[in-house]
Amino acid sequence: MRYAVLGGGKRLRPLLVYAAADAFGVRDTRLDAAACAVELIHAYSLVHDDLPAMDDDDLRRGRPTCHVAFGEAMAILAGDALQALAFEVLAADRVADAGIHVEMLATLATACGSHGMAGGQALDLAAVGKRLTPQELERMHVHKTGALIRASVKLGALAAGCRDAKLLDALERYGHAIGLAFRIRDDILDVEG
């Protein structure tokens, strides 16, 4: 688990938590649990994404992937435990407003499930060897990568105490655009590199 989480990376998702809260003038430790939770979810998703049944990658950020370093079974368990730890960290956080706390947990859960990363990964697996339309490609990316990016922005706003539906909707659109731009950039780098 440590190997997967502490192995480098941009930490974009936690930065988005902090940036969204900063837009509301909040810059304190009440953001840490949400930032940590999204990074733990991201780390788990990479461990599982690298597995032989998924993308079958041997390297991640210049190091052997988790399943190469520790075996496939340990990588699966590490990913599962990281996902559980993310919810444990977020659930243990003492957010002042119980309604916001529940919404934060639901936001993270949605980003991980069939309407989020897992659904996006399923679309990705179904698309292997097929040529996708731009709409199909966007749908896959909106789920696979974009869901956690959108959740990161929303979690930052919620942790800052935002309850304004219009502001949360605007941040959702912002997170959508950031997620799509990030995925397109990443795909271009994959092709070029």
GROMACS .gro file of C-alpha atoms in nm:
model
  193
    1MET     CA    1   0.000   0.000   0.000
    2ARG     CA    2   0.281   0.240   0.088
    3TYR     CA    3   0.460   0.152  -0.234
    4ALA     CA    4   0.150   0.245  -0.437
    5VAL     CA    5   0.074   0.569  -0.254
    6LEU     CA    6   0.422   0.710  -0.196
    7GLY     CA    7   0.567   0.635  -0.539
    8GLY     CA    8   0.558   0.983  -0.685
    9GLY     CA    9   0.308   1.151  -0.908
   10LYS     CA   10   0.154   1.489  -0.964
   11ARG     CA   11  -0.101   1.477  -0.678
   12LEU     CA   12  -0.341   1.668  -0.902
   13ARG     CA   13  -0.656   1.546  -0.729
   14PRO     CA   14  -0.558   1.658  -0.377
   15LEU     CA   15  -0.446   1.990  -0.522
   16LEU     CA   16  -0.793   2.033  -0.672
   17VAL     CA   17  -0.948   1.971  -0.329
   18TYR     CA   18  -0.732   2.249  -0.183
   19ALA     CA   19  -0.785   2.482  -0.480
   20ALA     CA   20  -1.165   2.448  -0.470
   21ALA     CA   21  -1.170   2.522  -0.096
   22ASP     CA   22  -0.932   2.813  -0.150
   23ALA     CA   23  -1.192   2.966  -0.383
   24PHE     CA   24  -1.414   2.987  -0.073
   25GLY     CA   25  -1.135   3.132   0.140
   26VAL     CA   26  -1.067   2.810   0.330
   27ARG     CA   27  -0.705   2.701   0.371
   28ASP     CA   28  -0.686   2.480   0.679
   29THR     CA   29  -0.662   2.121   0.801
   30ARG     CA   30  -1.031   2.047   0.749
   31LEU     CA   31  -0.939   1.980   0.385
   32ASP     CA   32  -0.674   1.717   0.458
   33ALA     CA   33  -0.904   1.416   0.495
   34ALA     CA   34  -1.077   1.482   0.162
   35ALA     CA   35  -0.744   1.544  -0.012
   36CYS     CA   36  -0.598   1.227   0.135
   37ALA     CA   37  -0.907   1.022   0.047
   38VAL     CA   38  -0.903   1.118  -0.320
   39GLU     CA   39  -0.532   1.039  -0.349
   40LEU     CA   40  -0.585   0.699  -0.183
   41ILE     CA   41  -0.864   0.626  -0.434
   42HIS     CA   42  -0.640   0.739  -0.718
   43ALA     CA   43  -0.357   0.513  -0.596
   44TYR     CA   44  -0.592   0.216  -0.567
   45SER     CA   45  -0.721   0.277  -0.920
   46LEU     CA   46  -0.367   0.278  -1.059
   47VAL     CA   47  -0.277  -0.048  -0.883
   48HIS     CA   48  -0.582  -0.218  -1.030
   49ASP     CA   49  -0.542  -0.049  -1.371
   50ASP     CA   50  -0.189  -0.189  -1.402
   51LEU     CA   51  -0.298  -0.551  -1.338
   52PRO     CA   52  -0.263  -0.812  -1.615
   53ALA     CA   53  -0.643  -0.832  -1.654
   54MET     CA   54  -0.663  -0.457  -1.715
   55ASP     CA   55  -0.379  -0.265  -1.887
   56ASP     CA   56  -0.104  -0.513  -1.792
   57ASP     CA   57   0.163  -0.251  -1.728
   58ASP     CA   58   0.503  -0.343  -1.589
   59LEU     CA   59   0.612   0.010  -1.499
   60ARG     CA   60   0.442   0.301  -1.325
   61ARG     CA   61   0.634   0.628  -1.296
   62GLY     CA   62   0.961   0.452  -1.374
   63ARG     CA   63   0.919   0.180  -1.109
   64PRO     CA   64   0.786  -0.175  -1.129
   65THR     CA   65   0.409  -0.176  -1.087
   66CYS     CA   66   0.263  -0.314  -0.767
   67HIS     CA   67   0.180  -0.655  -0.913
   68VAL     CA   68   0.530  -0.689  -1.060
   69ALA     CA   69   0.695  -0.591  -0.730
   70PHE     CA   70   0.469  -0.788  -0.493
   71GLY     CA   71   0.265  -1.033  -0.699
   72GLU     CA   72  -0.080  -1.006  -0.847
   73ALA     CA   73  -0.272  -1.124  -0.539
   74MET     CA   74  -0.098  -0.872  -0.311
   75ALA     CA   75  -0.161  -0.594  -0.563
   76ILE     CA   76  -0.532  -0.674  -0.570
   77LEU     CA   77  -0.545  -0.675  -0.190
   78ALA     CA   78  -0.343  -0.352  -0.168
   79GLY     CA   79  -0.582  -0.181  -0.409
   80ASP     CA   80  -0.886  -0.307  -0.219
   81ALA     CA   81  -0.737  -0.193   0.112
   82LEU     CA   82  -0.649   0.151  -0.027
   83GLN     CA   83  -1.008   0.201  -0.138
   84ALA     CA   84  -1.137   0.101   0.206
   85LEU     CA   85  -0.879   0.325   0.373
   86ALA     CA   86  -0.995   0.623   0.168
   87PHE     CA   87  -1.347   0.586   0.305
   88GLU     CA   88  -1.216   0.522   0.655
   89VAL     CA   89  -1.013   0.845   0.644
   90LEU     CA   90  -1.304   1.048   0.509
   91ALA     CA   91  -1.557   0.890   0.748
   92ALA     CA   92  -1.333   0.957   1.050
   93ASP     CA   93  -1.306   1.325   0.960
   94ARG     CA   94  -1.513   1.541   1.189
   95VAL     CA   95  -1.695   1.770   0.950
   96ALA     CA   96  -1.910   2.019   1.143
   97ASP     CA   97  -2.220   1.962   0.928
   98ALA     CA   98  -2.339   1.599   0.923
   99GLY     CA   99  -2.533   1.654   0.598
  100ILE     CA  100  -2.221   1.779   0.422
  101HIS     CA  101  -2.022   1.487   0.565
  102VAL     CA  102  -2.266   1.236   0.419
  103GLU     CA  103  -2.262   1.420   0.085
  104MET     CA  104  -1.882   1.404   0.081
  105LEU     CA  105  -1.890   1.027   0.138
  106ALA     CA  106  -2.154   0.984  -0.133
  107THR     CA  107  -1.953   1.199  -0.374
  108LEU     CA  108  -1.645   0.982  -0.329
  109ALA     CA  109  -1.847   0.660  -0.357
  110THR     CA  110  -2.013   0.773  -0.681
  111ALA     CA  111  -1.675   0.866  -0.828
  112CYS     CA  112  -1.548   0.512  -0.765
  113GLY     CA  113  -1.844   0.302  -0.874
  114SER     CA  114  -2.028   0.205  -1.189
  115HIS     CA  115  -2.113   0.570  -1.264
  116GLY     CA  116  -1.749   0.665  -1.211
  117MET     CA  117  -1.409   0.501  -1.241
  118ALA     CA  118  -1.524   0.138  -1.244
  119GLY     CA  119  -1.779   0.214  -1.514
  120GLY     CA  120  -1.519   0.403  -1.714
  121GLN     CA  121  -1.275   0.114  -1.685
  122ALA     CA  122  -1.548  -0.123  -1.808
  123LEU     CA  123  -1.606   0.104  -2.108
  124ASP     CA  124  -1.231   0.110  -2.170
  125LEU     CA  125  -1.206  -0.270  -2.162
  126ALA     CA  126  -1.506  -0.302  -2.395
  127ALA     CA  127  -1.339  -0.062  -2.639
  128VAL     CA  128  -1.016  -0.259  -2.681
  129GLY     CA  129  -0.949  -0.303  -3.051
  130LYS     CA  130  -1.238  -0.076  -3.152
  131ARG     CA  131  -1.236   0.270  -3.299
  132LEU     CA  132  -1.444   0.499  -3.080
  133THR     CA  133  -1.637   0.805  -3.187
  134PRO     CA  134  -1.541   1.129  -3.012
  135GLN     CA  135  -1.863   1.102  -2.808
  136GLU     CA  136  -1.783   0.746  -2.697
  137LEU     CA  137  -1.428   0.845  -2.609
  138GLU     CA  138  -1.551   1.142  -2.407
  139ARG     CA  139  -1.804   0.923  -2.223
  140MET     CA  140  -1.529   0.678  -2.127
  141HIS     CA  141  -1.296   0.956  -2.008
  142VAL     CA  142  -1.571   1.138  -1.820
  143HIS     CA  143  -1.617   0.823  -1.614
  144LYS     CA  144  -1.272   0.672  -1.595
  145THR     CA  145  -1.058   0.980  -1.523
  146GLY     CA  146  -1.305   1.264  -1.494
  147ALA     CA  147  -1.518   1.120  -1.214
  148LEU     CA  148  -1.247   1.145  -0.951
  149ILE     CA  149  -1.134   1.486  -1.075
  150ARG     CA  150  -1.492   1.618  -1.052
  151ALA     CA  151  -1.522   1.462  -0.706
  152SER     CA  152  -1.199   1.629  -0.596
  153VAL     CA  153  -1.333   1.973  -0.685
  154LYS     CA  154  -1.668   1.905  -0.521
  155LEU     CA  155  -1.507   1.762  -0.207
  156GLY     CA  156  -1.299   2.076  -0.167
  157ALA     CA  157  -1.607   2.295  -0.194
  158LEU     CA  158  -1.805   2.078   0.046
  159ALA     CA  159  -1.519   2.067   0.297
  160ALA     CA  160  -1.514   2.446   0.280
  161GLY     CA  161  -1.882   2.444   0.376
  162CYS     CA  162  -2.036   2.524   0.039
  163ARG     CA  163  -2.404   2.425   0.016
  164ASP     CA  164  -2.500   2.648  -0.277
  165ALA     CA  165  -2.639   2.420  -0.551
  166LYS     CA  166  -2.555   2.669  -0.830
  167LEU     CA  167  -2.193   2.699  -0.716
  168LEU     CA  168  -2.159   2.322  -0.680
  169ASP     CA  169  -2.304   2.279  -1.030
  170ALA     CA  170  -2.056   2.533  -1.171
  171LEU     CA  171  -1.772   2.350  -0.999
  172GLU     CA  172  -1.901   2.021  -1.143
  173ARG     CA  173  -1.877   2.169  -1.494
  174TYR     CA  174  -1.529   2.301  -1.416
  175GLY     CA  175  -1.421   1.958  -1.289
  176HIS     CA  176  -1.565   1.798  -1.603
  177ALA     CA  177  -1.360   2.028  -1.827
  178ILE     CA  178  -1.042   1.978  -1.624
  179GLY     CA  179  -1.088   1.600  -1.627
  180LEU     CA  180  -1.142   1.586  -2.001
  181ALA     CA  181  -0.847   1.815  -2.072
  182PHE     CA  182  -0.625   1.607  -1.842
  183ARG     CA  183  -0.724   1.282  -2.013
  184ILE     CA  184  -0.673   1.424  -2.364
  185ARG     CA  185  -0.329   1.554  -2.267
  186ASP     CA  186  -0.240   1.217  -2.114
  187ASP     CA  187  -0.354   1.031  -2.427
  188ILE     CA  188  -0.146   1.260  -2.649
  189LEU     CA  189   0.160   1.196  -2.431
  190ASP     CA  190   0.096   0.819  -2.453
  191VAL     CA  191   0.089   0.834  -2.833
  192GLU     CA  192   0.395   1.057  -2.858
  193GLY     CA  193   0.602   0.883  -2.592
   0.00000   0.00000   0.00000
